[in-house]
Tab-separated table of C-alpha atoms in Angstrom:
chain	number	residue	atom	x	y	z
A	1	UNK	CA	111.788	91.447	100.800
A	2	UNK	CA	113.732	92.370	103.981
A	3	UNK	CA	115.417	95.531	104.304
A	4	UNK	CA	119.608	95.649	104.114
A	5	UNK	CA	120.972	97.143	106.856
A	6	UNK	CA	123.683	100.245	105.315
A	7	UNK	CA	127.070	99.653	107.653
A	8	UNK	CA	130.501	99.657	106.417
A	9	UNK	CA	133.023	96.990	106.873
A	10	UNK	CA	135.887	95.366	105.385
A	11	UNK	CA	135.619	93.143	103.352
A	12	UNK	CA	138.658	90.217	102.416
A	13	UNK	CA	138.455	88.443	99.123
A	14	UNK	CA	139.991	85.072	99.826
A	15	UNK	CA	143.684	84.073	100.010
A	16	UNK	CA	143.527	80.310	98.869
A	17	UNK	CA	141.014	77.549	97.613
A	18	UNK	CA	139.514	74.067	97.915
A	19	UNK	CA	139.197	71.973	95.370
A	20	UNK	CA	135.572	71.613	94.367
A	21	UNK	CA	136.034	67.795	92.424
A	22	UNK	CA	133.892	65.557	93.680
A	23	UNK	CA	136.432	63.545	95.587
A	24	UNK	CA	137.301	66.776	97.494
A	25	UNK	CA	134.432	68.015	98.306
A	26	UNK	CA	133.397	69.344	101.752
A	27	UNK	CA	131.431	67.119	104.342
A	28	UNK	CA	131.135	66.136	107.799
A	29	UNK	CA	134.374	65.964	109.219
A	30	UNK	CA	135.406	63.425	111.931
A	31	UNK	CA	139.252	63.187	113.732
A	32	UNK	CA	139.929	59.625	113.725
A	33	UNK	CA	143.365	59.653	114.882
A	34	UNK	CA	145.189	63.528	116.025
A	35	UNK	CA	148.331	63.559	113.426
A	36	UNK	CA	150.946	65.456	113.644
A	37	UNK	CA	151.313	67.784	110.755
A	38	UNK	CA	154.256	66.440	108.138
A	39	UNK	CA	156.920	69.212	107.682
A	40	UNK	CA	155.859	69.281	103.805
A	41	UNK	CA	152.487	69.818	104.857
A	42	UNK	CA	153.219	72.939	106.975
A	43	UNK	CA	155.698	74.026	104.643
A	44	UNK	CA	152.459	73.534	101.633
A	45	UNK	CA	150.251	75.855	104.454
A	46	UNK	CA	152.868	78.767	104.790
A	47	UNK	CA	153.009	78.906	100.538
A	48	UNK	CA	149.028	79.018	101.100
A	49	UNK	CA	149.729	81.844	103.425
A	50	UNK	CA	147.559	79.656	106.209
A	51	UNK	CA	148.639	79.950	109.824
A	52	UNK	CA	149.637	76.029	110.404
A	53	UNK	CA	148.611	76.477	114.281
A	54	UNK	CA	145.360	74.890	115.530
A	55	UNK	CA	145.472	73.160	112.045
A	56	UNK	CA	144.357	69.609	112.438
A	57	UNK	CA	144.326	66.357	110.185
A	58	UNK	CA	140.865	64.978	109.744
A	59	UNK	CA	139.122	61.898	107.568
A	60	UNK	CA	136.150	63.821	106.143
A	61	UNK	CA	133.076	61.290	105.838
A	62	UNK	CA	130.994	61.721	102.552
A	63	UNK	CA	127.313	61.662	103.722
A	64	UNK	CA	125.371	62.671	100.359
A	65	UNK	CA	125.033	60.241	97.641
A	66	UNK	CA	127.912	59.539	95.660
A	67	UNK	CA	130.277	61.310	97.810
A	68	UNK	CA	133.628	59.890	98.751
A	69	UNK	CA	135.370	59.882	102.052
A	70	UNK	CA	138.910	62.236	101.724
A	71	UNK	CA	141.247	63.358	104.415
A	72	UNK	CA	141.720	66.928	104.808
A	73	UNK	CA	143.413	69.681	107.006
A	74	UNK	CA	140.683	71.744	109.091
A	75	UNK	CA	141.608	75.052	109.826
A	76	UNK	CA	138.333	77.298	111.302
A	77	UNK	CA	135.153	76.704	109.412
A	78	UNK	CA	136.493	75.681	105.805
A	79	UNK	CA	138.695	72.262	104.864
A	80	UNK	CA	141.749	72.511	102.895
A	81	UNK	CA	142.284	68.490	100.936
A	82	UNK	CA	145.301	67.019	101.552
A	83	UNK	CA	145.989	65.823	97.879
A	84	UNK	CA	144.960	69.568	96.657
A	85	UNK	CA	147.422	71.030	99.251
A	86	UNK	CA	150.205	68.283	98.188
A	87	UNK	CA	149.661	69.597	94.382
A	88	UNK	CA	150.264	73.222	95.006
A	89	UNK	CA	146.653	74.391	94.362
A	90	UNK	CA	146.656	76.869	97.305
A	91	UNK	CA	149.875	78.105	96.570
A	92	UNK	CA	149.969	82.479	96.271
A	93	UNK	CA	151.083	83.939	93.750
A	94	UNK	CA	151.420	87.445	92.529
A	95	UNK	CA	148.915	89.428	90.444
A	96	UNK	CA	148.581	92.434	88.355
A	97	UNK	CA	144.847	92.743	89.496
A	98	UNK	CA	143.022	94.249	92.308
A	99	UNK	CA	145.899	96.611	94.108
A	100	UNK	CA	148.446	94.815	92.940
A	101	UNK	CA	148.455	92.577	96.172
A	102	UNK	CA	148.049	88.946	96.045
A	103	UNK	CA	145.860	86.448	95.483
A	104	UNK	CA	145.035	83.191	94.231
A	105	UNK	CA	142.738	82.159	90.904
A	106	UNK	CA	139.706	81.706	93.668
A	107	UNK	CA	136.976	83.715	91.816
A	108	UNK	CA	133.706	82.171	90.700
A	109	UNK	CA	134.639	83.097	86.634
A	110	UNK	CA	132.027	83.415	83.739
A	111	UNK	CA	129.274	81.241	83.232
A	112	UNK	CA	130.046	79.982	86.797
A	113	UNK	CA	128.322	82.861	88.319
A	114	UNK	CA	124.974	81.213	87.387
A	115	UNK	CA	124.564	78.109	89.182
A	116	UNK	CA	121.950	76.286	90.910
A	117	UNK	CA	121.798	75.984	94.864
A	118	UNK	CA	120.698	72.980	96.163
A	119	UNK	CA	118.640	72.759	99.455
A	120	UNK	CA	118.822	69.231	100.380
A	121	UNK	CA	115.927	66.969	101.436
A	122	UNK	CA	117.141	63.855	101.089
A	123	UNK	CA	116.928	61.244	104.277
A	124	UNK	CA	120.253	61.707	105.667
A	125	UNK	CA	120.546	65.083	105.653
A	126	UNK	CA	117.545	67.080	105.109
A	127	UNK	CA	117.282	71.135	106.284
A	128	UNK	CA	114.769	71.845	108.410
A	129	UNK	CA	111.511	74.203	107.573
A	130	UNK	CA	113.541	77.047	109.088
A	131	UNK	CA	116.455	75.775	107.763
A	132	UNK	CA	114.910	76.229	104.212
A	133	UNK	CA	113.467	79.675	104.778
A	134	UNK	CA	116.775	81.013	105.628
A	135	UNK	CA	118.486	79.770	103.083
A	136	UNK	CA	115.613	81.193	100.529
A	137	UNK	CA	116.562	84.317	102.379
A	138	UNK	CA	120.378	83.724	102.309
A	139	UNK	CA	119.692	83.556	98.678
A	140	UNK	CA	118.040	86.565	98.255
A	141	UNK	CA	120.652	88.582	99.777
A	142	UNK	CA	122.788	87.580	96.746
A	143	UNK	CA	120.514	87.780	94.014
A	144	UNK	CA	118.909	91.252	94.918
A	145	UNK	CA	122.405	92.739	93.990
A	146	UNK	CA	123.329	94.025	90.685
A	147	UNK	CA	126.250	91.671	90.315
A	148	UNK	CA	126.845	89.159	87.797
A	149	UNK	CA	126.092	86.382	90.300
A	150	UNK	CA	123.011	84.439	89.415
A	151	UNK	CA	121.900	81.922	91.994
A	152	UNK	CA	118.771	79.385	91.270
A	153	UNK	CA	117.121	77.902	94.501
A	154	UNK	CA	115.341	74.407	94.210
A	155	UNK	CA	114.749	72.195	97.509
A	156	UNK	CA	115.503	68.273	96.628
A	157	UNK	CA	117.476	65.556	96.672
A	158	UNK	CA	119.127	64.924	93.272
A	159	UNK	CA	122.192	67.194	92.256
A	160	UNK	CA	124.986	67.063	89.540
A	161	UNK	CA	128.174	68.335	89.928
A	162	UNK	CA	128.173	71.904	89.207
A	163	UNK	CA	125.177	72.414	92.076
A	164	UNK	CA	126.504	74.054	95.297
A	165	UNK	CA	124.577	71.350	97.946
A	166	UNK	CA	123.486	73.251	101.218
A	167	UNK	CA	122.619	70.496	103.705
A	168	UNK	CA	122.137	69.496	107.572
A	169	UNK	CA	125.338	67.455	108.806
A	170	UNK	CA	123.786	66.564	111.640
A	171	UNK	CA	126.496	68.601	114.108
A	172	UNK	CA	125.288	69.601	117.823
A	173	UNK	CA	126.048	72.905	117.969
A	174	UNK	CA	125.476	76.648	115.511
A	175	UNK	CA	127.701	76.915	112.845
A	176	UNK	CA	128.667	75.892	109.305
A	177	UNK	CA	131.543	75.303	107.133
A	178	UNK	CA	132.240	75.122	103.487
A	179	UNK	CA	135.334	75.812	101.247
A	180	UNK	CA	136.751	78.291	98.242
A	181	UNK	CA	136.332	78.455	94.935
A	182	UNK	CA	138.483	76.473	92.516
A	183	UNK	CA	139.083	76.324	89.101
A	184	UNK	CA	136.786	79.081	88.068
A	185	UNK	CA	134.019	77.336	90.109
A	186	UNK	CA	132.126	78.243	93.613
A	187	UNK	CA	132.465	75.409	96.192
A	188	UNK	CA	129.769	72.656	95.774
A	189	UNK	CA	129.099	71.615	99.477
A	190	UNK	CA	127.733	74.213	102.572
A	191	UNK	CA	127.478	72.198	105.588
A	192	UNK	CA	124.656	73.821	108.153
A	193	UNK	CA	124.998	72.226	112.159
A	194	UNK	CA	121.670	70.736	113.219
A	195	UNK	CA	122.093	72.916	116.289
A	196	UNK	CA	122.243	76.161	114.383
A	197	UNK	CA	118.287	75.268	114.409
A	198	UNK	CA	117.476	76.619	118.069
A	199	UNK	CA	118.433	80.228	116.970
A	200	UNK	CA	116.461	82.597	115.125
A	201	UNK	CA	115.526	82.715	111.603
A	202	UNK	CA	117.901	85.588	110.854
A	203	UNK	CA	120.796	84.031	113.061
A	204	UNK	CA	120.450	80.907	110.549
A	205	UNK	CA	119.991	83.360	107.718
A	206	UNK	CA	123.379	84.898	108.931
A	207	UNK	CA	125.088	81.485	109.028
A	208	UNK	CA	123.687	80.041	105.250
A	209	UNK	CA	124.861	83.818	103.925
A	210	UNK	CA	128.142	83.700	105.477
A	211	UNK	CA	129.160	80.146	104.069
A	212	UNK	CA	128.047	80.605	100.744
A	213	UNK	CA	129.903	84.187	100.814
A	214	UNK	CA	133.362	81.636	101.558
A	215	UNK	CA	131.785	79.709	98.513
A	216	UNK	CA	132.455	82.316	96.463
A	217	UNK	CA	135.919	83.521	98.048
A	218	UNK	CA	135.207	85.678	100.725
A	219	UNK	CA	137.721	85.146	103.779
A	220	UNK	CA	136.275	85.768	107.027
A	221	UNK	CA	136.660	89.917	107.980
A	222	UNK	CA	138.464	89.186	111.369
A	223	UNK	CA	140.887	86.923	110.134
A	224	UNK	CA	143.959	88.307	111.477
A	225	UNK	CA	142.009	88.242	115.358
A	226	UNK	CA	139.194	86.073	115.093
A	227	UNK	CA	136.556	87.142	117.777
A	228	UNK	CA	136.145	83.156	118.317
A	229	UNK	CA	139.260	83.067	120.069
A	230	UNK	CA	141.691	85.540	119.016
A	231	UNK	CA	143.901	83.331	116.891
A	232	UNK	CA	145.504	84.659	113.394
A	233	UNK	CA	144.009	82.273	110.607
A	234	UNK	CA	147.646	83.591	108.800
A	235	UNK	CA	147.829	85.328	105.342
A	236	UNK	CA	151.663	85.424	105.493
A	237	UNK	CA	151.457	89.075	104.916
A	238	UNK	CA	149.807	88.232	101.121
A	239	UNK	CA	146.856	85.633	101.594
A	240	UNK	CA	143.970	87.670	101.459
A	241	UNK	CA	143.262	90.951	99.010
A	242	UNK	CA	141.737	94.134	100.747
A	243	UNK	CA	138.797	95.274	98.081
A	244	UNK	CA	138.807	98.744	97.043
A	245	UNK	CA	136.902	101.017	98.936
A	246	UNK	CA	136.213	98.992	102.173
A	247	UNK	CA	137.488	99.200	105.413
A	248	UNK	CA	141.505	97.716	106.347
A	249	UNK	CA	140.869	96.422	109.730
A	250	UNK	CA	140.739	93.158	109.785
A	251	UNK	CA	141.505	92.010	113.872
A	252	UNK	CA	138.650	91.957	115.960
A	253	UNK	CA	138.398	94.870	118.427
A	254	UNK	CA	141.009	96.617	116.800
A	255	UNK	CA	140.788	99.947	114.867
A	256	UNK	CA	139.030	100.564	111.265
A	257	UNK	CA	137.081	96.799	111.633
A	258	UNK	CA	133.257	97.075	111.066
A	259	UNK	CA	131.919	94.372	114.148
A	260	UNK	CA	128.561	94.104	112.032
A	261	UNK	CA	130.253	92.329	108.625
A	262	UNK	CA	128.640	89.075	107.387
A	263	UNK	CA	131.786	87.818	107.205
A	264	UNK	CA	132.967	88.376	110.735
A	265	UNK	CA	134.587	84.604	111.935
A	266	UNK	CA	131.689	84.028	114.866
A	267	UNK	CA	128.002	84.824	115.761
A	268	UNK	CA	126.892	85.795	119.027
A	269	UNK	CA	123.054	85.158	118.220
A	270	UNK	CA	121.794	88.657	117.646
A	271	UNK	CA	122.350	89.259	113.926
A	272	UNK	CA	119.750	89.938	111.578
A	273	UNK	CA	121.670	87.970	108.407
A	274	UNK	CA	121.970	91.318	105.672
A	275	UNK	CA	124.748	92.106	104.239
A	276	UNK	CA	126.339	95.396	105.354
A	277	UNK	CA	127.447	98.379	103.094
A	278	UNK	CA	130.651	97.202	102.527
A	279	UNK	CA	129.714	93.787	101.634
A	280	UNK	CA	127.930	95.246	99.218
A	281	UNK	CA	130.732	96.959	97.968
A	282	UNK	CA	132.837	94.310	98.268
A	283	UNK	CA	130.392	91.970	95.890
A	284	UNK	CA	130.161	95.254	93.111
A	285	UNK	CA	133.388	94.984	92.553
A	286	UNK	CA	134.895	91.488	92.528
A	287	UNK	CA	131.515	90.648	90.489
């Protein structure tokens, strides 16, 4: 069992959710044609408390069996669906709950918190042998908590529709990208970049933790000043719900941030893939 590093941080529950229905489920995304954002869909964004800027339309391309192509807005690593954004299922709204700030219903809820994690083999998009060992790891760094997540790990290539898939999109390049919780539900498809294979075990470790910790409604630490690029993803002053007893920072190289979160926005190659002190927190108390 590896060793969890004891850091603090900040963690940020997140601010809004993708739909986890089959039809809307996460893939490989391609830009077939750049459109312009429709003023509805900007206006559906700001209710989401999402920062409409760098947002792009894309047609996301089902690769795994019985997936369905879908178009989609792409803002940073996650995909919002078009149709889901049209209905109002991102929209804020106010809550009684943690610190009476806001939040949407984008908690994995009851039974939901046990649920089987898929490792992929099948032809089209099979993880590698490292690949699979960090997500065996990624897993462990959930399941060695005492929360009342429960996460199974088998390696195939049949899955129903309450497995979250973690597969190989084929993607040049490190990285991932998955979506929120919906309906009570984690989100059912973690897409892993064939390039995130040339770093370390850990580094992919860090990558498989990070977009199942979206998965289950974690917004990215940094969100207000990525260290990508420095953008604001947006919260519109209410998108995303500082947890009790973590740190507030949330802008990268700005004051009260902890730089060694699991949820920070980028990696720069060097991280060892545990959870820090505050995630830990963090975890405790929304589960």
């Amino acid at each position: 069992m590896k060793k969890i590093k004891v850091l603090a941080l900040c963690a940020i529950v997140a601010g809004f959710a993708t739909s986890c229905q089959k039809e809307d489920v996460a893939t490989e995304t391609q830009e077939v044609v750049k459109e312009e954002l429709s003023k509805s869909q900007i206006e559906a964004l700001n209710k989401a408390g999402v920062n409409h800027g760098g947002a792009k339309i894309v047609t996301a391309k089902g690769m795994l069996p019985g997936d369905k192509d879908f178009q989609a807005i792409e803002v940073s690593d996650y995909l919002l669906s078009i149709e889901a954004l049209e209905r109002g299922d991102y929209a804020l709204s106010s809550d009684d709950g943690i610190n009476k700030q806001y939040r949407t219903n984008n908690l994995v809820t009851g039974s939901n918190r046990s649920f089987r994690v898929v490792g992929y083999t099948g032809s089209c998009c099979a993880l590698t042998s490292k690949m699979r060992t960090a997500l065996q790891w990624a897993v462990n760094n959930y399941n060695r908590l005492n929360t009342s997540l429960n996460l199974t790990l088998v390696f195939q290539s049949n899955f129903n529709n309450r497995d979250m898939v973690v597969y190989n999109n084929g993607r040049g390049g490190g990285g991932g990208s998955a979506g929120f919780p919906s309906g009570g539900q984690a989100f059912k498809r973690v897409q892993i970049n064939a390039g995130t294979d040339s770093f370390s075990t850990n580094v992919v470790e860090h990558v498989m933790t990070h977009e199942i910790g979206h998965s289950v409604g974690f917004r990215h630490t940094d969100y207000a000043r990525r260290k990508c690029d420095g953008s604001n993803e947006g919260t519109a002053g209410i998108g995303a719900i500082l947890i009790p007893g973590t740190q507030s920072g949330n802008q990268w190289g700005g004051s009260n941030i902890d730089s060694n979160s699991i949820m920070i926005s980028c990696f720069d190659g060097n991280e060892d893939g545990e959870f820090s002190q505050g995630d830990i927190t963090a975890l405790n108390a929304l589960y």
